[in-house]
Coordinates of C-alpha atoms in Angstrom, one line a residue:
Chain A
X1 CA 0.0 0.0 0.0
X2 CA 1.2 3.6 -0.9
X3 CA 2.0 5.9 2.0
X4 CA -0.7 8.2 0.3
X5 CA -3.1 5.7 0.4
X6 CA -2.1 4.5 4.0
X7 CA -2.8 8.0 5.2
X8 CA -6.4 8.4 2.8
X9 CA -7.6 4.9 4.4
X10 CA -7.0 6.3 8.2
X11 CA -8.7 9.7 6.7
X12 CA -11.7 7.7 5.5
X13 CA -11.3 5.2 8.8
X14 CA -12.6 8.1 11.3
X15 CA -8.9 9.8 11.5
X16 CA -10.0 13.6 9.9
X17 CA -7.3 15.5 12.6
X18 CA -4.0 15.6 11.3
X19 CA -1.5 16.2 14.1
X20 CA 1.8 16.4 12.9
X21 CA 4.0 15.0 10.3
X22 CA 7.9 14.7 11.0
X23 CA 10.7 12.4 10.5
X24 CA 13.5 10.8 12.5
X25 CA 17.1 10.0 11.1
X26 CA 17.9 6.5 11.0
X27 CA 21.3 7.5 10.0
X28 CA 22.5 4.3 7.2
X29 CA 18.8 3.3 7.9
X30 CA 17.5 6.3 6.0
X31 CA 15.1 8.6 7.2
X32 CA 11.5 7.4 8.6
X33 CA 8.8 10.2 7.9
X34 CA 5.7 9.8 10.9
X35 CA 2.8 11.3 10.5
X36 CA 0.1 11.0 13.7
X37 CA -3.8 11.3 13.2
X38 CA -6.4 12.1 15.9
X39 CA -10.0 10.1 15.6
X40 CA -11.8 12.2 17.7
X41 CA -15.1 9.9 18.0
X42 CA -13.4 7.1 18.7
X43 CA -10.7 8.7 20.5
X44 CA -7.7 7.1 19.3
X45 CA -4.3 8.0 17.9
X46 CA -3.1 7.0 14.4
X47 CA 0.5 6.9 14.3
X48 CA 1.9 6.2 10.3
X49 CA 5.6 5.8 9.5
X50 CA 7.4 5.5 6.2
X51 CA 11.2 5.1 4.9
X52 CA 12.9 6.7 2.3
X53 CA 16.7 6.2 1.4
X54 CA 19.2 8.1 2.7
X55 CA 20.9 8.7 -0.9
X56 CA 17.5 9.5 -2.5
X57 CA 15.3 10.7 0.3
X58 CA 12.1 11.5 -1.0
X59 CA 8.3 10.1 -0.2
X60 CA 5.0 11.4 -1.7
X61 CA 3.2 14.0 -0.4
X62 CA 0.1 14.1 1.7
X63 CA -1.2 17.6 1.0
X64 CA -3.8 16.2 -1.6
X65 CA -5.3 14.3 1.7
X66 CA -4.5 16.8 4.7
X67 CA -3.8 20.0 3.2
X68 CA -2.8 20.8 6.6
X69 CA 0.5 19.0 6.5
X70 CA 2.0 21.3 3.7
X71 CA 3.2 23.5 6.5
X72 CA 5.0 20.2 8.2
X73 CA 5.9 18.9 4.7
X74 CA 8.0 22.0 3.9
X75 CA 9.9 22.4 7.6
X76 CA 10.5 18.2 7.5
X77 CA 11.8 19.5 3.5
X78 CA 14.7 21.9 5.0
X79 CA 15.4 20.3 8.4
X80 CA 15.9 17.0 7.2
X81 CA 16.7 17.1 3.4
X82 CA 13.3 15.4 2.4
X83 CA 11.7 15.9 -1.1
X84 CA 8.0 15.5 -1.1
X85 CA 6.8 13.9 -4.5
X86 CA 4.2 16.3 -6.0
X87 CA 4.9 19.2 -3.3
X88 CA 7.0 22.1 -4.5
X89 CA 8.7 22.7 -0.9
X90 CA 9.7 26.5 -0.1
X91 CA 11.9 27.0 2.8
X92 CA 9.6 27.8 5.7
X93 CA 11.7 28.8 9.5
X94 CA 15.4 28.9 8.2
X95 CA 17.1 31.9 7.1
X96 CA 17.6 32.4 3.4
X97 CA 21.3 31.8 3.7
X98 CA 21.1 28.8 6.0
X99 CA 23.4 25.9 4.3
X100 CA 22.6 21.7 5.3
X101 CA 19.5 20.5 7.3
X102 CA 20.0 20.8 10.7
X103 CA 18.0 17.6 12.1
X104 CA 20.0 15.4 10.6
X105 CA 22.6 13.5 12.9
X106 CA 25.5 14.1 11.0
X107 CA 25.1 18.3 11.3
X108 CA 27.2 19.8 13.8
X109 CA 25.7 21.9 15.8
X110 CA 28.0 25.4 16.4
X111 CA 26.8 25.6 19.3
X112 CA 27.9 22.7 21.0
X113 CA 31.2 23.2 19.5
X114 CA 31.3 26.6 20.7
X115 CA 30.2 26.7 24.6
X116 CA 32.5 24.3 26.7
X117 CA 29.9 21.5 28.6
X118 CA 29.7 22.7 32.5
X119 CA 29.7 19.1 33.4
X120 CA 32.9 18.2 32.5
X121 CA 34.1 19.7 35.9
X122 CA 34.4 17.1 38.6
X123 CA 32.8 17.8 42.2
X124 CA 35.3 19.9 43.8
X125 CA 36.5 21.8 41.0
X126 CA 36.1 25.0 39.0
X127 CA 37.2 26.3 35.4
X128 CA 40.6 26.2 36.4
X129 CA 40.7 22.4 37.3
X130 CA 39.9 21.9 33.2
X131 CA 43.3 23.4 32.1
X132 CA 45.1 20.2 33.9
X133 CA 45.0 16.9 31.7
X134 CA 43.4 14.1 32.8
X135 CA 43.0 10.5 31.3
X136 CA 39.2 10.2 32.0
X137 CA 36.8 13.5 31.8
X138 CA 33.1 13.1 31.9
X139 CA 31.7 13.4 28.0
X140 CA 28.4 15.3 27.6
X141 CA 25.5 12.9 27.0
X142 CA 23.4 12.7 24.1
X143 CA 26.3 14.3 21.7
X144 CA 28.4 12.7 19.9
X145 CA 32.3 13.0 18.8
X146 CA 32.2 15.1 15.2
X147 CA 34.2 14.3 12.7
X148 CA 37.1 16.5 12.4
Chain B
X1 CA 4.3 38.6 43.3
X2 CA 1.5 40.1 42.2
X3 CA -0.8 37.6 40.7
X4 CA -1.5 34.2 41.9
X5 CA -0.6 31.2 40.3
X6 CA -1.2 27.4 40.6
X7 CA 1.1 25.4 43.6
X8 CA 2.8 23.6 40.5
X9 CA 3.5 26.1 38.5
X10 CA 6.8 26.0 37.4
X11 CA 7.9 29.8 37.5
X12 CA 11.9 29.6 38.4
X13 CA 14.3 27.3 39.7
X14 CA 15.1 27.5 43.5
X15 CA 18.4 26.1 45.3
X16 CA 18.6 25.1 48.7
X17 CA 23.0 25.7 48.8
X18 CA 23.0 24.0 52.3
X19 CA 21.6 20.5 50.5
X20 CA 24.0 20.9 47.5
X21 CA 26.6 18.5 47.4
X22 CA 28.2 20.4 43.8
X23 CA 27.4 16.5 42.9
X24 CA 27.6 18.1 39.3
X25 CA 24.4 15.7 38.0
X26 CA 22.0 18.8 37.3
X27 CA 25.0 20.1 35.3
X28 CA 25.6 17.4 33.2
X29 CA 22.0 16.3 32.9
X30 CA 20.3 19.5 31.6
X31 CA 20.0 19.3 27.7
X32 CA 20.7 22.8 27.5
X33 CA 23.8 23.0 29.7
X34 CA 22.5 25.7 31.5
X35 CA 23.7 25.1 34.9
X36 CA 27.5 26.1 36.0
X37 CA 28.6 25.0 39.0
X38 CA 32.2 26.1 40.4
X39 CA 33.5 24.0 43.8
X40 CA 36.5 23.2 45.7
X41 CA 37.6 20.8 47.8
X42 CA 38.4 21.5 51.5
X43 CA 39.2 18.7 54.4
X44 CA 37.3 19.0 57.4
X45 CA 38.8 17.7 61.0
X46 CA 36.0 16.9 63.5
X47 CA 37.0 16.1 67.3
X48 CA 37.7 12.4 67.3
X49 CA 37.0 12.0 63.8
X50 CA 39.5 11.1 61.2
X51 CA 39.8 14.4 58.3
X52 CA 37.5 13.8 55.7
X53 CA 37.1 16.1 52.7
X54 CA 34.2 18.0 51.5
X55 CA 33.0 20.0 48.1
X56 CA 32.6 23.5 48.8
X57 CA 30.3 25.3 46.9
X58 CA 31.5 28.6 45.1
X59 CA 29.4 29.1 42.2
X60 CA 26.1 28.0 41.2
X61 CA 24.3 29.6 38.5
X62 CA 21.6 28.7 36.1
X63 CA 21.0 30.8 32.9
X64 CA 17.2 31.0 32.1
X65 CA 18.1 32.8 28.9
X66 CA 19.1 28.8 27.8
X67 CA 17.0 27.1 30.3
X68 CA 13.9 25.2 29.0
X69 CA 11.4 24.8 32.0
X70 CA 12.2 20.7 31.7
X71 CA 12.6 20.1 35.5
X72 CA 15.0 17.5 34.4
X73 CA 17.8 19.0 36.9
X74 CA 15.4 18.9 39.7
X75 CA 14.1 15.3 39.0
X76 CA 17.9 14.3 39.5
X77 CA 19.2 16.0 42.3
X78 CA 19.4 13.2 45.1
X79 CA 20.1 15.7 47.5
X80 CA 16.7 17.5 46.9
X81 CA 18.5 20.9 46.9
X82 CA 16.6 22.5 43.8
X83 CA 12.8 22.8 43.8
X84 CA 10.1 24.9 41.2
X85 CA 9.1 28.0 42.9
X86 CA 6.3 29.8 42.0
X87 CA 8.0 33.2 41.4
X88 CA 7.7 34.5 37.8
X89 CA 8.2 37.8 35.6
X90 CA 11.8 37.8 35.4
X91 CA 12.7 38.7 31.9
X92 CA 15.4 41.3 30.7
X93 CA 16.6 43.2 28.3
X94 CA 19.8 42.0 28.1
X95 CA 20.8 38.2 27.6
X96 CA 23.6 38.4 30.6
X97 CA 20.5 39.6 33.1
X98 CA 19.1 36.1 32.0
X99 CA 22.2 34.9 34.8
X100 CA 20.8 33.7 38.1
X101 CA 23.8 33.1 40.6
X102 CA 23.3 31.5 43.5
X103 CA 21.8 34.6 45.8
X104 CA 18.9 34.5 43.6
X105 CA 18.3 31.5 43.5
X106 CA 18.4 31.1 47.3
X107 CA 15.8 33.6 47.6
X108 CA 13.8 32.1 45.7
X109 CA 13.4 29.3 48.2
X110 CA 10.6 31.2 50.0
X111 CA 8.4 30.9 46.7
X112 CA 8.6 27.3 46.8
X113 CA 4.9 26.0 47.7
X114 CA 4.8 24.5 51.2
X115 CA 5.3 20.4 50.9
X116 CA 7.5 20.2 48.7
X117 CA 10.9 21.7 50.2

């Protein structure tokens, strides 16, 4: 089944509120676009996932069923590098200069690079105590080690 | 404060220093690194005790220009030394006023709804 149709059947199913529509990088898994739907009678949550490549990412669009999600479509377009088959995706919250979509794992973010993470001071010590080597130093959770 | 608002309203971030251990795990667990904490080490020497050293606290400052609202710093703290207090309006017109060292947040401790300190 098409993702187009996958997300017209939970329309036609009872699911008329579209939530949101956003994807999540699977890094050499490609990227996973999710769309969630809201049946209000019945109360439930519709939560629809599909892959595209990572060297070709693009998926159809879903404006023809939720026109709604043109506005989701376009900001999933520039923060993650999507195309959207049959959606002509204008940059919607970066600036026109911007350069690289900045949800995507492998974009550095400046400023983490920048600002020096206040937990890598042990108890006991202050900014001082960082200038003097030591073998193991607590690494920031959650961020990774960019290539240099 | 001039206008009331709910028990659990999360309005600022309040430190009891004489709880704080400068463990450092509010620092390193707050996804927007907003906490600093500075600390030294000094031994103490009790009568008929053998010296033992303790983390003195020099510097503790959170930066609500960065801070999120998350809670996650006071979820972690095992020494229940940093609470939601139900003081609000403190914006500014410059990002450094956004700094809250330790002397404010201190203060802040008689905002924090009875029952939970």
């Amino acid at each position: 089944m098409t993702w187009v149709q996958q997300v017209q059947d939970a329309r036609e199913a009872g699911a008329v509120y579209f939530d949101v529509l956003t994807a999540v990088d699977l890094e050499a898994d490609g990227f996973e676009v999710v769309c969630r739907l809201w049946d209000p009678d019945a109360k439930v949550e519709h939560l629809l996932a599909t892959r595209c490549s990572r060297e070709d990412p693009h998926v159809p669009s879903i404006v023809g069923v939720f026109a709604g999600a043109a506005w989701h479509e376009r900001s999933v377009a520039e923060m993650f590098g999507i195309a959207f088959d049959g959606h002509d995706t204008a940059p919607l919250l970066l600036p026109e200069s911007f350069e690289g979509h900045p949800l995507r794992k492998d974009f550095v973010l400046a400023a983490r690079e920048a600002k020096q993470w206040p937990g890598a001071k042990d108890p006991g010590e202050s900014d001082a105590d960082l200038a003097v080597p030591r073998r193991r130093r607590a690494k920031p959770l959650g961020t990774r080690e960019w290539p240099t | 404060m001039t206008y009331p608002v709910p028990d659990n309203s999360r309005g600022i971030i309040a430190l009891d220093e004489n709880a704080c251990t400068s463990c450092m795990l509010c620092a390193r667990e707050c996804p927007d690194w907003c906490i600093e904490i500075d600390s030294h080490k000094q031994t103490v020497q009790e009568e008929g005790a053998r010296p033992r050293v303790v983390h003195v606290l020099d510097r503790f400052a959170i930066d609500f220009g960065l801070c999120m609202w998350c809670g996650i710093c006071i979820e972690v703290c095992p020494f229940d030394a940093l609470f939601w207090a139900k003081s609000y309006d403190h914006a500014a017109t410059d990002p450094a006023q956004m700094v809250h060292e330790r002397f404010d947040l201190r203060q802040w401790l008689n905002d924090v709804p009875e029952g939970t300190t």
